[in-house]
Amino acid sequence: MTTAPALRAVSLALCLAAITAPALAARSAVPMIELGRQEIVTFDGQPLSLDAMRKAILYGGLTRRWTAVAERPGMLSLQASNGGHLVVVEVTYDAQSYDIRYKSSVDMSYEAAGGKSVIHPKYNQWVNDLSTAIRAAVRTRNGERY
């Protein structure tokens, strides 16, 4: 037999869970990590062409669900989205390196103040994964010689 105090305790616990669950699901913003210029070393030590670097960035991006949304010489804008979150980055590049920089976002809690930027923690993970995928594409050259 369930007692009234036990029912009140369960009701209170359920109410608190319902109130705090959305707050716990929304992750706090963290400092944005900028990877800076990433030097490229190929598996055979041969330099890449500018077009080969472009292809490596596009291919690496595709493997991590980033799509190109704009392009000009030496720069690609890539976009990634997941569950209502959207991020756009600019990847500037030359034959020896690339640099991924934040451009814009939706529902990522981005704020910049006093020279410091904070953002949803997924941003740092997504950008790190993108950089790793670009490096892998350069190393393997997509299984072919660009």
mmCIF file of C-alpha atoms in Angstrom:
data_model
loop_
_atom_site.group_PDB
_atom_site.id
_atom_site.type_symbol
_atom_site.label_atom_id
_atom_site.label_comp_id
_atom_site.label_asym_id
_atom_site.label_seq_id
_atom_site.Cartn_x
_atom_site.Cartn_y
_atom_site.Cartn_z
ATOM 1 C CA MET A 1 0.000 0.000 0.000
ATOM 2 C CA THR A 2 1.401 3.416 -0.999
ATOM 3 C CA THR A 3 1.268 6.167 1.564
ATOM 4 C CA ALA A 4 0.448 9.808 0.947
ATOM 5 C CA PRO A 5 3.982 11.028 1.842
ATOM 6 C CA ALA A 6 5.495 8.542 -0.610
ATOM 7 C CA LEU A 7 3.159 9.723 -3.388
ATOM 8 C CA ARG A 8 4.037 13.355 -2.650
ATOM 9 C CA ALA A 9 7.763 12.529 -2.812
ATOM 10 C CA VAL A 10 7.343 10.777 -6.163
ATOM 11 C CA SER A 11 5.209 13.639 -7.495
ATOM 12 C CA LEU A 12 7.778 16.184 -6.367
ATOM 13 C CA ALA A 13 10.613 14.221 -7.974
ATOM 14 C CA LEU A 14 8.695 13.983 -11.268
ATOM 15 C CA CYS A 15 7.918 17.703 -11.233
ATOM 16 C CA LEU A 16 11.550 18.601 -10.573
ATOM 17 C CA ALA A 17 12.696 16.288 -13.356
ATOM 18 C CA ALA A 18 10.234 17.856 -15.798
ATOM 19 C CA ILE A 19 11.363 21.368 -14.866
ATOM 20 C CA THR A 20 15.127 20.733 -14.931
ATOM 21 C CA ALA A 21 15.359 18.323 -17.897
ATOM 22 C CA PRO A 22 15.289 21.044 -20.591
ATOM 23 C CA ALA A 23 17.944 23.040 -18.742
ATOM 24 C CA LEU A 24 20.177 19.996 -18.458
ATOM 25 C CA ALA A 25 19.665 19.119 -22.128
ATOM 26 C CA ALA A 26 20.812 22.595 -23.237
ATOM 27 C CA ARG A 27 24.561 22.499 -22.851
ATOM 28 C CA SER A 28 26.432 25.467 -21.511
ATOM 29 C CA ALA A 29 28.603 27.434 -23.893
ATOM 30 C CA VAL A 30 32.355 26.779 -23.690
ATOM 31 C CA PRO A 31 35.343 28.773 -24.972
ATOM 32 C CA MET A 32 35.597 28.497 -28.755
ATOM 33 C CA ILE A 33 38.752 26.740 -29.867
ATOM 34 C CA GLU A 34 40.418 28.132 -32.975
ATOM 35 C CA LEU A 35 42.838 25.568 -34.389
ATOM 36 C CA GLY A 36 44.845 28.130 -36.332
ATOM 37 C CA ARG A 37 46.831 27.439 -39.467
ATOM 38 C CA GLN A 38 47.329 23.710 -39.977
ATOM 39 C CA GLU A 39 50.469 22.756 -41.890
ATOM 40 C CA ILE A 40 50.086 19.809 -44.256
ATOM 41 C CA VAL A 41 52.574 16.997 -44.729
ATOM 42 C CA THR A 42 51.737 14.421 -47.398
ATOM 43 C CA PHE A 43 52.540 10.724 -47.064
ATOM 44 C CA ASP A 44 55.127 10.917 -49.867
ATOM 45 C CA GLY A 45 56.531 14.309 -48.944
ATOM 46 C CA GLN A 46 55.393 15.812 -52.235
ATOM 47 C CA PRO A 47 53.653 19.175 -52.120
ATOM 48 C CA LEU A 48 49.980 19.366 -53.014
ATOM 49 C CA SER A 49 48.622 21.524 -55.764
ATOM 50 C CA LEU A 50 46.090 24.162 -54.784
ATOM 51 C CA ASP A 51 43.393 22.068 -56.488
ATOM 52 C CA ALA A 52 44.480 18.954 -54.577
ATOM 53 C CA MET A 53 44.160 20.846 -51.277
ATOM 54 C CA ARG A 54 40.702 22.066 -52.313
ATOM 55 C CA LYS A 55 39.640 18.487 -53.108
ATOM 56 C CA ALA A 56 41.040 17.201 -49.800
ATOM 57 C CA ILE A 57 39.037 19.823 -47.885
ATOM 58 C CA LEU A 58 35.844 18.994 -49.799
ATOM 59 C CA TYR A 59 36.330 15.234 -49.455
ATOM 60 C CA GLY A 60 37.288 15.455 -45.766
ATOM 61 C CA GLY A 61 34.260 17.643 -45.165
ATOM 62 C CA LEU A 62 31.920 15.220 -46.889
ATOM 63 C CA THR A 63 33.136 12.344 -44.718
ATOM 64 C CA ARG A 64 32.050 14.366 -41.649
ATOM 65 C CA ARG A 65 28.785 15.700 -43.191
ATOM 66 C CA TRP A 66 30.049 19.181 -44.064
ATOM 67 C CA THR A 67 28.863 20.603 -47.386
ATOM 68 C CA ALA A 68 30.294 23.441 -49.433
ATOM 69 C CA VAL A 69 27.997 26.478 -49.553
ATOM 70 C CA ALA A 70 30.350 29.050 -51.132
ATOM 71 C CA GLU A 71 33.724 29.172 -52.789
ATOM 72 C CA ARG A 72 36.309 31.620 -54.046
ATOM 73 C CA PRO A 73 40.008 31.072 -54.831
ATOM 74 C CA GLY A 74 41.763 29.828 -51.692
ATOM 75 C CA MET A 75 38.568 29.711 -49.577
ATOM 76 C CA LEU A 76 35.668 27.336 -49.062
ATOM 77 C CA SER A 77 32.633 27.973 -46.856
ATOM 78 C CA LEU A 78 31.414 24.717 -45.337
ATOM 79 C CA GLN A 79 28.195 24.074 -43.451
ATOM 80 C CA ALA A 80 27.205 21.342 -40.995
ATOM 81 C CA SER A 81 23.898 20.788 -39.232
ATOM 82 C CA ASN A 82 22.477 18.355 -36.735
ATOM 83 C CA GLY A 83 19.306 18.430 -34.658
ATOM 84 C CA GLY A 84 18.490 22.085 -35.242
ATOM 85 C CA HIS A 85 22.104 23.204 -34.799
ATOM 86 C CA LEU A 86 23.802 24.802 -37.819
ATOM 87 C CA VAL A 87 27.406 25.952 -38.238
ATOM 88 C CA VAL A 88 29.153 27.680 -41.134
ATOM 89 C CA VAL A 89 32.952 27.926 -41.242
ATOM 90 C CA GLU A 90 35.386 29.446 -43.712
ATOM 91 C CA VAL A 91 38.352 27.302 -44.646
ATOM 92 C CA THR A 92 41.154 29.335 -46.190
ATOM 93 C CA TYR A 93 43.915 27.308 -47.784
ATOM 94 C CA ASP A 94 47.053 27.244 -49.884
ATOM 95 C CA ALA A 95 49.141 24.301 -51.107
ATOM 96 C CA GLN A 96 50.853 23.860 -47.710
ATOM 97 C CA SER A 97 48.133 24.587 -45.132
ATOM 98 C CA TYR A 98 44.535 25.351 -44.230
ATOM 99 C CA ASP A 99 42.794 27.372 -41.520
ATOM 100 C CA ILE A 100 39.221 26.793 -40.283
ATOM 101 C CA ARG A 101 37.445 29.882 -38.917
ATOM 102 C CA TYR A 102 33.959 30.369 -37.484
ATOM 103 C CA LYS A 103 31.632 32.331 -39.752
ATOM 104 C CA SER A 104 28.091 31.896 -38.348
ATOM 105 C CA SER A 105 25.739 29.546 -36.549
ATOM 106 C CA VAL A 106 22.140 28.879 -35.553
ATOM 107 C CA ASP A 107 21.180 27.542 -32.112
ATOM 108 C CA MET A 108 24.818 27.170 -30.996
ATOM 109 C CA SER A 109 24.810 29.738 -28.146
ATOM 110 C CA TYR A 110 27.580 31.778 -29.817
ATOM 111 C CA GLU A 111 28.660 34.940 -28.010
ATOM 112 C CA ALA A 112 31.722 37.130 -28.403
ATOM 113 C CA ALA A 113 32.755 39.559 -25.688
ATOM 114 C CA GLY A 114 36.067 41.112 -24.758
ATOM 115 C CA GLY A 115 37.967 39.285 -27.471
ATOM 116 C CA LYS A 116 36.754 35.900 -26.228
ATOM 117 C CA SER A 117 34.160 33.740 -27.947
ATOM 118 C CA VAL A 118 32.013 31.015 -26.425
ATOM 119 C CA ILE A 119 29.843 28.468 -28.220
ATOM 120 C CA HIS A 120 28.042 25.150 -27.799
ATOM 121 C CA PRO A 121 30.639 22.419 -27.084
ATOM 122 C CA LYS A 122 29.607 20.502 -30.214
ATOM 123 C CA TYR A 123 31.194 23.247 -32.351
ATOM 124 C CA ASN A 124 34.685 22.465 -31.063
ATOM 125 C CA GLN A 125 34.106 18.755 -31.637
ATOM 126 C CA TRP A 126 32.743 19.265 -35.164
ATOM 127 C CA VAL A 127 35.633 21.530 -36.189
ATOM 128 C CA ASN A 128 38.227 19.189 -34.711
ATOM 129 C CA ASP A 129 36.614 16.263 -36.552
ATOM 130 C CA LEU A 130 36.634 18.298 -39.786
ATOM 131 C CA SER A 131 40.334 19.089 -39.391
ATOM 132 C CA THR A 132 41.146 15.434 -38.716
ATOM 133 C CA ALA A 133 39.154 14.388 -41.800
ATOM 134 C CA ILE A 134 40.983 16.927 -43.995
ATOM 135 C CA ARG A 135 44.336 15.598 -42.765
ATOM 136 C CA ALA A 136 43.219 12.027 -43.494
ATOM 137 C CA ALA A 137 42.124 13.037 -47.017
ATOM 138 C CA VAL A 138 45.519 14.650 -47.629
ATOM 139 C CA ARG A 139 47.372 11.570 -46.350
ATOM 140 C CA THR A 140 45.389 9.124 -48.443
ATOM 141 C CA ARG A 141 44.707 11.539 -51.291
ATOM 142 C CA ASN A 142 41.295 9.846 -51.481
ATOM 143 C CA GLY A 143 43.066 6.660 -52.575
ATOM 144 C CA GLU A 144 44.293 8.347 -55.731
ATOM 145 C CA ARG A 145 46.829 10.866 -56.890
ATOM 146 C CA TYR A 146 45.055 14.214 -57.211
#
